[in-house]
mmCIF file with all atom_site columns, C-alpha atoms in Angstrom:
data_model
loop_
_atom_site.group_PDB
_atom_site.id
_atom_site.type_symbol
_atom_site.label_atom_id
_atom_site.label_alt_id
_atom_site.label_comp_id
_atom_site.label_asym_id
_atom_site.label_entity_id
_atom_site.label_seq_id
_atom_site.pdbx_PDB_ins_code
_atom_site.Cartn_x
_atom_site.Cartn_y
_atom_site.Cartn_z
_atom_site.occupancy
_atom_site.B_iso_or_equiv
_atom_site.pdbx_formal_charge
_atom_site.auth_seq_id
_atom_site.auth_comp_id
_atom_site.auth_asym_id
_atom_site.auth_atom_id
_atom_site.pdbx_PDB_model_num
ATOM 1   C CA . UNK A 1 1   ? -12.734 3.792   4.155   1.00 44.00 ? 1   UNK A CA 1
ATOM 2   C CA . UNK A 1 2   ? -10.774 4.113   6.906   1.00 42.00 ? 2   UNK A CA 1
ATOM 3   C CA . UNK A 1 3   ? -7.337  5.411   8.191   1.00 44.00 ? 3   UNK A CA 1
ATOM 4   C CA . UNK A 1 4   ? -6.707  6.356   11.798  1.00 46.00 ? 4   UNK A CA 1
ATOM 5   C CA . UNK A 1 5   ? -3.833  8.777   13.698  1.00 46.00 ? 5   UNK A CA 1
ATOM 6   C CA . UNK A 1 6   ? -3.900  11.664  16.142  1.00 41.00 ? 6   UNK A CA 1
ATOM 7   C CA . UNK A 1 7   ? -3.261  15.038  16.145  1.00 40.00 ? 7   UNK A CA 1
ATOM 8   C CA . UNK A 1 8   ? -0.344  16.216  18.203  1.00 42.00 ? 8   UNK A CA 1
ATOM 9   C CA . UNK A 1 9   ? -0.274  20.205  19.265  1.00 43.00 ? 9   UNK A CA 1
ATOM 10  C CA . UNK A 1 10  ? 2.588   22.068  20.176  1.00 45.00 ? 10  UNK A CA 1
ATOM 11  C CA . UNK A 1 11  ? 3.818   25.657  20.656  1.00 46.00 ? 11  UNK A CA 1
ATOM 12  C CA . UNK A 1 12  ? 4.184   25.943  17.098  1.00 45.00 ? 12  UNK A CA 1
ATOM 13  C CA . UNK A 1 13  ? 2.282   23.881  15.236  1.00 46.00 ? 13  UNK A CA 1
ATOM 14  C CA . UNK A 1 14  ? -0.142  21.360  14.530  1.00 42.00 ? 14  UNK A CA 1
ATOM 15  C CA . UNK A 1 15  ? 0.543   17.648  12.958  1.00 43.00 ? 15  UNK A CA 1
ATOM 16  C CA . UNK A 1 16  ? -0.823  14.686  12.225  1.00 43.00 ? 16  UNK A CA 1
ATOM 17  C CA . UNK A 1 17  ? 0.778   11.315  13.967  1.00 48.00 ? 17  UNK A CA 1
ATOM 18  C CA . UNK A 1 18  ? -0.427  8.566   12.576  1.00 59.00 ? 18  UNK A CA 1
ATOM 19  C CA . UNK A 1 19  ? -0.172  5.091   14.373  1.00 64.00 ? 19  UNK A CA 1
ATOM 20  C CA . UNK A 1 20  ? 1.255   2.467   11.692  1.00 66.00 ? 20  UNK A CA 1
ATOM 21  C CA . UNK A 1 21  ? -1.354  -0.243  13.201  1.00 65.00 ? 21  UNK A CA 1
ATOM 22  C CA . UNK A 1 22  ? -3.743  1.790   11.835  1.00 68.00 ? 22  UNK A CA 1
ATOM 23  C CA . UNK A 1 23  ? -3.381  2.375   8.078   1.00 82.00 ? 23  UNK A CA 1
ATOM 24  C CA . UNK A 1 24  ? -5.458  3.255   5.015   1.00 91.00 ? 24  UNK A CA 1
ATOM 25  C CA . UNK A 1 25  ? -8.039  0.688   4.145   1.00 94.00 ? 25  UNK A CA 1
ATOM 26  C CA . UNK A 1 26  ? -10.697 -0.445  2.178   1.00 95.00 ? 26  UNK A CA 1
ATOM 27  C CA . UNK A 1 27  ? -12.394 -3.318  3.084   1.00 95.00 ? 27  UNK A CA 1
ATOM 28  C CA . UNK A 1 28  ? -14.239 -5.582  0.737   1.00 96.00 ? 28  UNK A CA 1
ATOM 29  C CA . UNK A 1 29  ? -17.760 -5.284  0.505   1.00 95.00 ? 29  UNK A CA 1
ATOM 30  C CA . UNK A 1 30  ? -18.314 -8.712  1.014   1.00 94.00 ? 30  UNK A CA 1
ATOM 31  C CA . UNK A 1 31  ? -16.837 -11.452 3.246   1.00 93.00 ? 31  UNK A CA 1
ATOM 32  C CA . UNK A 1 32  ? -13.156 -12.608 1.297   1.00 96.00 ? 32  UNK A CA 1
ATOM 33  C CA . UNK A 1 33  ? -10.046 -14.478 1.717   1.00 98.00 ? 33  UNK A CA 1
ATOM 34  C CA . UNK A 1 34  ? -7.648  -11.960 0.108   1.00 98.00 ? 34  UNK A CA 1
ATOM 35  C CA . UNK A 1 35  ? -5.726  -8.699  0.724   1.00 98.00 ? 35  UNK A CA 1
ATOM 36  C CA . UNK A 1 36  ? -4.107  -6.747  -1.474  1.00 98.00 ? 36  UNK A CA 1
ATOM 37  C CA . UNK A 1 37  ? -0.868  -4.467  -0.083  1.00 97.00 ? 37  UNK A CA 1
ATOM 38  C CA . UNK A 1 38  ? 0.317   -1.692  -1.044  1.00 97.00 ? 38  UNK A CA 1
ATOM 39  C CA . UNK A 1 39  ? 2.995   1.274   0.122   1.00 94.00 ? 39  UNK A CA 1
ATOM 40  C CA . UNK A 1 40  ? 0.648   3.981   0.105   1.00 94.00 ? 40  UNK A CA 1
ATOM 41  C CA . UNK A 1 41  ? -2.947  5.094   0.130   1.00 94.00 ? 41  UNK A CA 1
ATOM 42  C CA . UNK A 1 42  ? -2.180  6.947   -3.011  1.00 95.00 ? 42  UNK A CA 1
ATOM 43  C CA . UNK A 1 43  ? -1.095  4.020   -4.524  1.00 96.00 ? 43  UNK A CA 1
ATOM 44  C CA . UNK A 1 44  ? -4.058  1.939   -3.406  1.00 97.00 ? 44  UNK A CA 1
ATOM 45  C CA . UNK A 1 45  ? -6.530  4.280   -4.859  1.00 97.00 ? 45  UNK A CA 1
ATOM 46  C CA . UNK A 1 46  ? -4.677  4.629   -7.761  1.00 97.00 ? 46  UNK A CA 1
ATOM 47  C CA . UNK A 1 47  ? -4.698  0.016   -7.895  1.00 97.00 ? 47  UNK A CA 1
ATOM 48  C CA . UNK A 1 48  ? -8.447  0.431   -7.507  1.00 97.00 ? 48  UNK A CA 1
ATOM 49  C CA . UNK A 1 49  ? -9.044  3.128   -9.932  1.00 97.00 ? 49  UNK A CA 1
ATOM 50  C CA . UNK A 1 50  ? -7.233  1.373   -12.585 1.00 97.00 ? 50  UNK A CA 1
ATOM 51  C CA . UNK A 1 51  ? -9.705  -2.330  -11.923 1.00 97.00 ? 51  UNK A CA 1
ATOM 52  C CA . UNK A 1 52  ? -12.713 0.082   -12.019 1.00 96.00 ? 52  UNK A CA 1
ATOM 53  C CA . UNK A 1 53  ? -11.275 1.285   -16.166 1.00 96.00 ? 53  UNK A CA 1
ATOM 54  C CA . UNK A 1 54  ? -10.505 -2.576  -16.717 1.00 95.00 ? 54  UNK A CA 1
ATOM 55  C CA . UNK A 1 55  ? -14.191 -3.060  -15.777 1.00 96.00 ? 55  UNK A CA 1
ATOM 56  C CA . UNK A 1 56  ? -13.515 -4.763  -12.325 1.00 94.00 ? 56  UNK A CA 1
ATOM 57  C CA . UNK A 1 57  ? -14.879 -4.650  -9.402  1.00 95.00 ? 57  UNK A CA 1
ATOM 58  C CA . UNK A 1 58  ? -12.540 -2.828  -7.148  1.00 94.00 ? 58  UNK A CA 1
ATOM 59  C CA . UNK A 1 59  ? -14.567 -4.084  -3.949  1.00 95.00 ? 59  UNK A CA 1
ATOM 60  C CA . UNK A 1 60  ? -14.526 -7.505  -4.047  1.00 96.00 ? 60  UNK A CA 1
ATOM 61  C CA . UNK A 1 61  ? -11.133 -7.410  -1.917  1.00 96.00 ? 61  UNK A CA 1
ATOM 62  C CA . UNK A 1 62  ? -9.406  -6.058  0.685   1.00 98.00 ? 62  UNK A CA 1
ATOM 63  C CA . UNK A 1 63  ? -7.339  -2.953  -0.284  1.00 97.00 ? 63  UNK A CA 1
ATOM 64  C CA . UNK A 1 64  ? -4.433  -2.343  2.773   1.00 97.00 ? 64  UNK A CA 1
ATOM 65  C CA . UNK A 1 65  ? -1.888  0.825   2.675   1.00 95.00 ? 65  UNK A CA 1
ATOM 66  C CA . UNK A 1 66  ? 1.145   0.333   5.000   1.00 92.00 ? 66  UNK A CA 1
ATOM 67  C CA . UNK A 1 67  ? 1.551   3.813   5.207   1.00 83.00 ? 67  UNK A CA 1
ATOM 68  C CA . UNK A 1 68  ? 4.810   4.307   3.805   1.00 79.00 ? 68  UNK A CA 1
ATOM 69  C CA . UNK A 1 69  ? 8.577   2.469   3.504   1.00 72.00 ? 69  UNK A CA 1
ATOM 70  C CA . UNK A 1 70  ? 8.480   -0.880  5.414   1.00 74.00 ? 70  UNK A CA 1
ATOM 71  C CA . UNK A 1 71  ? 12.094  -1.270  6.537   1.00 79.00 ? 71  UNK A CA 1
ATOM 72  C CA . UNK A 1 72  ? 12.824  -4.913  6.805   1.00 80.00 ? 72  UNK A CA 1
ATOM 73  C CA . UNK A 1 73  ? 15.413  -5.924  9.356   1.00 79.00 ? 73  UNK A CA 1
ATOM 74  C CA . UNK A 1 74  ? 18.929  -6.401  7.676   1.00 83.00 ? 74  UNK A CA 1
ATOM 75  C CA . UNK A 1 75  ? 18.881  -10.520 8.274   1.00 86.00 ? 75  UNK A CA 1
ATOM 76  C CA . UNK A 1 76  ? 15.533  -10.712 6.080   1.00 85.00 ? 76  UNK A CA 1
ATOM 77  C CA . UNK A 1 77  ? 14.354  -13.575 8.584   1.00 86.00 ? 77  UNK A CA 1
ATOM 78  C CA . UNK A 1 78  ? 14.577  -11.225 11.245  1.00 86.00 ? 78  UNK A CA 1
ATOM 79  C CA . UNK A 1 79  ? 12.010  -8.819  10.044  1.00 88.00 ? 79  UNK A CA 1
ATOM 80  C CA . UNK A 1 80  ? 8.330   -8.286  11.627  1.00 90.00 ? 80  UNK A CA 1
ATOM 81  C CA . UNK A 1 81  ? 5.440   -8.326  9.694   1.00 92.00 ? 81  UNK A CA 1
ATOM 82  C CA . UNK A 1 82  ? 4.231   -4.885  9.307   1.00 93.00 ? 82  UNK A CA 1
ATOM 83  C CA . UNK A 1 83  ? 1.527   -3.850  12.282  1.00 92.00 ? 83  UNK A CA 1
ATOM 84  C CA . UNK A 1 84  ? -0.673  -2.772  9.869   1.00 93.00 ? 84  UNK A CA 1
ATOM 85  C CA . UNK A 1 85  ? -0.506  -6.186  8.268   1.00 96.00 ? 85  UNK A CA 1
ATOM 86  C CA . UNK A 1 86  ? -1.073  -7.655  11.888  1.00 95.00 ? 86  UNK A CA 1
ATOM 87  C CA . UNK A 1 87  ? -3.807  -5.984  12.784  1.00 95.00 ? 87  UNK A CA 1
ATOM 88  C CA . UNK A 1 88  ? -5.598  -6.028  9.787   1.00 96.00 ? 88  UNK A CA 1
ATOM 89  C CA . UNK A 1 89  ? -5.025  -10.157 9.405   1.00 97.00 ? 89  UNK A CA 1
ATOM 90  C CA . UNK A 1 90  ? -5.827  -10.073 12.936  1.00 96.00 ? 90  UNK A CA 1
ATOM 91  C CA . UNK A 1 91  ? -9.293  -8.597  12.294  1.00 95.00 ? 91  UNK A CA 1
ATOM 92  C CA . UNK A 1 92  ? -9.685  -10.748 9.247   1.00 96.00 ? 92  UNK A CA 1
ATOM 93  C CA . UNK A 1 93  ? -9.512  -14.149 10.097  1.00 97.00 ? 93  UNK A CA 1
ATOM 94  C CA . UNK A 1 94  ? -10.983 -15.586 7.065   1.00 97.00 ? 94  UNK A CA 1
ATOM 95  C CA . UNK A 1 95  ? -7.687  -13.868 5.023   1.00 98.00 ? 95  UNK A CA 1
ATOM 96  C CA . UNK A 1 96  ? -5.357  -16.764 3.699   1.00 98.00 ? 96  UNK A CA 1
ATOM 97  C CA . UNK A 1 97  ? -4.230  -14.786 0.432   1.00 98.00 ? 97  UNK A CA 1
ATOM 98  C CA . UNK A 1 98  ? -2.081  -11.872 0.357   1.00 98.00 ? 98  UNK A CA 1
ATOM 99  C CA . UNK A 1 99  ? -0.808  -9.952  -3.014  1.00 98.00 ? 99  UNK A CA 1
ATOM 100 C CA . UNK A 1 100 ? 1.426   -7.405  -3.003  1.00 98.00 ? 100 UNK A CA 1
ATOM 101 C CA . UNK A 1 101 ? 1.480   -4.562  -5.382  1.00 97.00 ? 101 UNK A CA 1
ATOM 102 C CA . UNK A 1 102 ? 5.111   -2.982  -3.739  1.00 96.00 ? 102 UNK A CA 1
ATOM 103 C CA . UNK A 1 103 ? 7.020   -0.168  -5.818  1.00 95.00 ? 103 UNK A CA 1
ATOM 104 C CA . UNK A 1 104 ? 9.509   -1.848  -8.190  1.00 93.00 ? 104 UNK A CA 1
ATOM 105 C CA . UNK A 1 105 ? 12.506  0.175   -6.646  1.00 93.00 ? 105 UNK A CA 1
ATOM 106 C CA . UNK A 1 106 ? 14.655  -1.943  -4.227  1.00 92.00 ? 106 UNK A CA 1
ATOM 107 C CA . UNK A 1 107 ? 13.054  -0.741  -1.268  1.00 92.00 ? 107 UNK A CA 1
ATOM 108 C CA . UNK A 1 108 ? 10.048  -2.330  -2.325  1.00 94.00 ? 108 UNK A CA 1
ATOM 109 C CA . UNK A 1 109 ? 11.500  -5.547  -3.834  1.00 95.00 ? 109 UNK A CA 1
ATOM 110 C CA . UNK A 1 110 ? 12.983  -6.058  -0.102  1.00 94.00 ? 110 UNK A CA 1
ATOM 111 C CA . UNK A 1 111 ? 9.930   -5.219  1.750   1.00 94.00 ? 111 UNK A CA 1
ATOM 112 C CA . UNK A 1 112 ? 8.047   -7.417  -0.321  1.00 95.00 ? 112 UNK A CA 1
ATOM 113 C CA . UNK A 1 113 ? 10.879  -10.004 0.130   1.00 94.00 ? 113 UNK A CA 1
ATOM 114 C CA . UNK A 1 114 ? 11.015  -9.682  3.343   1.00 94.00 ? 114 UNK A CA 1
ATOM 115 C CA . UNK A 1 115 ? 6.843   -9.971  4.164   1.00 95.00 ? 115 UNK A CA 1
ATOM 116 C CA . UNK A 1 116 ? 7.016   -12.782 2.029   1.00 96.00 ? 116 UNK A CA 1
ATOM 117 C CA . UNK A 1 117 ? 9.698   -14.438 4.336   1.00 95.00 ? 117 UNK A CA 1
ATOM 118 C CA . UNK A 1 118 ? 7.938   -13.682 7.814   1.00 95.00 ? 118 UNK A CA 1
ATOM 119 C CA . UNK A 1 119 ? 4.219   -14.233 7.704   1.00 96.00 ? 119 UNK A CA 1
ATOM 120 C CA . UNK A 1 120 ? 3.528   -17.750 8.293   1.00 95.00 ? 120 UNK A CA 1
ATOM 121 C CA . UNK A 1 121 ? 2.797   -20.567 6.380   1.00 95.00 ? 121 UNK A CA 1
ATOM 122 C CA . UNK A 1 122 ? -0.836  -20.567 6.388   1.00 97.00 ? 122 UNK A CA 1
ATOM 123 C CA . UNK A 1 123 ? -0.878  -17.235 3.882   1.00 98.00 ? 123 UNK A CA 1
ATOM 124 C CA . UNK A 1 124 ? -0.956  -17.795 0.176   1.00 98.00 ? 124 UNK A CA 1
ATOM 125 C CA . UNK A 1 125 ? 1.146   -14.711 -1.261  1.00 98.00 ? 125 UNK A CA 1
ATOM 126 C CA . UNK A 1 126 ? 1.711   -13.851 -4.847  1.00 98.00 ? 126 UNK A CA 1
ATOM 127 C CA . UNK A 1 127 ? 4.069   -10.653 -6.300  1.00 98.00 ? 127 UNK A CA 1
ATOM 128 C CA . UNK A 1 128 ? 2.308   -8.577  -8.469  1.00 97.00 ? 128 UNK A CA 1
ATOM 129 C CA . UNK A 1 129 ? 4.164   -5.443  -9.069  1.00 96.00 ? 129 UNK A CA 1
ATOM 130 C CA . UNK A 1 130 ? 2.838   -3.033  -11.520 1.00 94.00 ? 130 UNK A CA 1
ATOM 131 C CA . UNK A 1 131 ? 3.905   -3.649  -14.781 1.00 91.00 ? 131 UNK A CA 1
ATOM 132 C CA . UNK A 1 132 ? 5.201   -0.089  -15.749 1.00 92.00 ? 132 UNK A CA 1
ATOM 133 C CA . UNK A 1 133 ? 6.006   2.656   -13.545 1.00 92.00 ? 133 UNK A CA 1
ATOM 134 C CA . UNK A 1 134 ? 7.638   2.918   -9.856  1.00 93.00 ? 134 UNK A CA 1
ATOM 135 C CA . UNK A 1 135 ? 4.414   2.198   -8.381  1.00 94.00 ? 135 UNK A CA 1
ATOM 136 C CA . UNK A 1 136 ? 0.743   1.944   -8.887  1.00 96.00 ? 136 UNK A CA 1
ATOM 137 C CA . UNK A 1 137 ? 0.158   5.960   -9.360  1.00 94.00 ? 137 UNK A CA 1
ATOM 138 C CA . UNK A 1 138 ? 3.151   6.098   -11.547 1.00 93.00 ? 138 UNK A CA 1
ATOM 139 C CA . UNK A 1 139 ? 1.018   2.918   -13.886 1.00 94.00 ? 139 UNK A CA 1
ATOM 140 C CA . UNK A 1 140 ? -2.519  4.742   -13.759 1.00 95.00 ? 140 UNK A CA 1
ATOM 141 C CA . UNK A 1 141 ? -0.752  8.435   -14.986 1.00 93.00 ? 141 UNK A CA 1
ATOM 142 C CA . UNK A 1 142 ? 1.174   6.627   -18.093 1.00 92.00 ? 142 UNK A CA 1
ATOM 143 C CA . UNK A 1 143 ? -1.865  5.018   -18.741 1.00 93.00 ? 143 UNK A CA 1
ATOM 144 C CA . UNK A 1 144 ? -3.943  8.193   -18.385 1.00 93.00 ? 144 UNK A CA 1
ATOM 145 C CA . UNK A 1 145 ? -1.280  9.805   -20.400 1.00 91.00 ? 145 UNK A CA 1
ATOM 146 C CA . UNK A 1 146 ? -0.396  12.142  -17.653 1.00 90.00 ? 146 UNK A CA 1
ATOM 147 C CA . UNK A 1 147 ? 3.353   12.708  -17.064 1.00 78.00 ? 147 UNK A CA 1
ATOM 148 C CA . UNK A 1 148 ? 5.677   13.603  -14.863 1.00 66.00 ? 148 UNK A CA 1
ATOM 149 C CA . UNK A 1 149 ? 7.494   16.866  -15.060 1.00 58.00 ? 149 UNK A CA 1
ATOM 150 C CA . UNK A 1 150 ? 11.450  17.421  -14.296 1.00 53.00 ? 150 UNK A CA 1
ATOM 151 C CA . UNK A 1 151 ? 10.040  19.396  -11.141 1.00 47.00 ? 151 UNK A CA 1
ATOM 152 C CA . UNK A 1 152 ? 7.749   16.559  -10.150 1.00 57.00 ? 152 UNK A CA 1
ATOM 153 C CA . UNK A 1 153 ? 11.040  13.851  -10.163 1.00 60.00 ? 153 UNK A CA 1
ATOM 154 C CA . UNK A 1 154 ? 12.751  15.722  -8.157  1.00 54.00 ? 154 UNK A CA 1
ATOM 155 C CA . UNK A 1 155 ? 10.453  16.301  -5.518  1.00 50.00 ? 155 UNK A CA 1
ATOM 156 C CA . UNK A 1 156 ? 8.897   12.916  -5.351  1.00 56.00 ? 156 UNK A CA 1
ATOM 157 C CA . UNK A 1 157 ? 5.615   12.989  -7.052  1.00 51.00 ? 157 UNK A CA 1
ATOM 158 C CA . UNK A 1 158 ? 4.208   16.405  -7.189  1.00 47.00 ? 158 UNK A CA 1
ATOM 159 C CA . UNK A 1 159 ? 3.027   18.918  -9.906  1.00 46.00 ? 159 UNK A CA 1
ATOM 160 C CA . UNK A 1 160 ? 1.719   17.028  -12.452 1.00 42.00 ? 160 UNK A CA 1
ATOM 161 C CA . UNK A 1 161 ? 1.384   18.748  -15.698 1.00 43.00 ? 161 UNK A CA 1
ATOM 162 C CA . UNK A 1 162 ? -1.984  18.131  -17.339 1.00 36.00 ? 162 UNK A CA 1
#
């Protein structure tokens, strides 16, 4: 596993920076053509968790986090491809497929729009959002029964009730 950033100190506090060509990662344990994408690292581990209860194996692919919101540019064939995308297909040559597991909320219908638009030709990509939920973590808790409290909506994802 793998994510990468710095730490920035000032007079007042301490923080983490991270560098978007860096991301969250989980590389497959074996050499393979595919990536899968994802808006978070919660999100990713949350994908992979869900293959390992479908009796999967989570590590045959490449697991990528972009860190956060990709904002695509507002002509869609104007966006970039994300740097952590870059770098990682960069370091991965053999990578020809790449699925994306985006949130189903607009932002993440554009972004995945958009990716789809910009990377070139030679990548296979498929949409696979998750079937229920916002996202990925929001699919494993309803399947784990776990839900969301009032609190938690507001606040974007916190408190869980158990």
């Amino acid at each position: 596993f793998r994510s990468f950033g710095s730490w920035k100190i000032d007079a007042h506090q301490r923080y983490f920076t991270g560098d978007k060509n860096y991301s969250f990662c989980i590389p497959a344990e074996e050499k393979c053509g595919e990536v899968h994408l994802f808006e978070s690292a919660i999100d990713l581990l949350s994908y992979a968790t869900e293959q390992k209860l479908n009796g999967g194996n989570w590590r045959e692919t490449h697991l990528l986090s972009l860190a956060g919101v990709y904002q695509p540019a507002k002509e869609i064939e104007q966006s970039k491809v994300p740097a952590a995308l870059t770098r990682f297909l960069k370091e991965h040559p053999e990578v020809d497929r790449v699925v994306f597991h985006l949130d189903n909320d607009r932002t993440g219908r554009l972004a995945t729009q958009a990716i789809r638009t910009v990377l070139p030709e030679k990548y296979q990509t498929r949409d696979e959002p998750p079937k229920q939920g916002n996202d990925c973590n929001d699919s494993l808790c309803i399947r784990l029964g776990i839900r969301q409290t009032k609190r938690e909506k507001r606040h974007g994802g916190r408190d869980f009730e158990r």
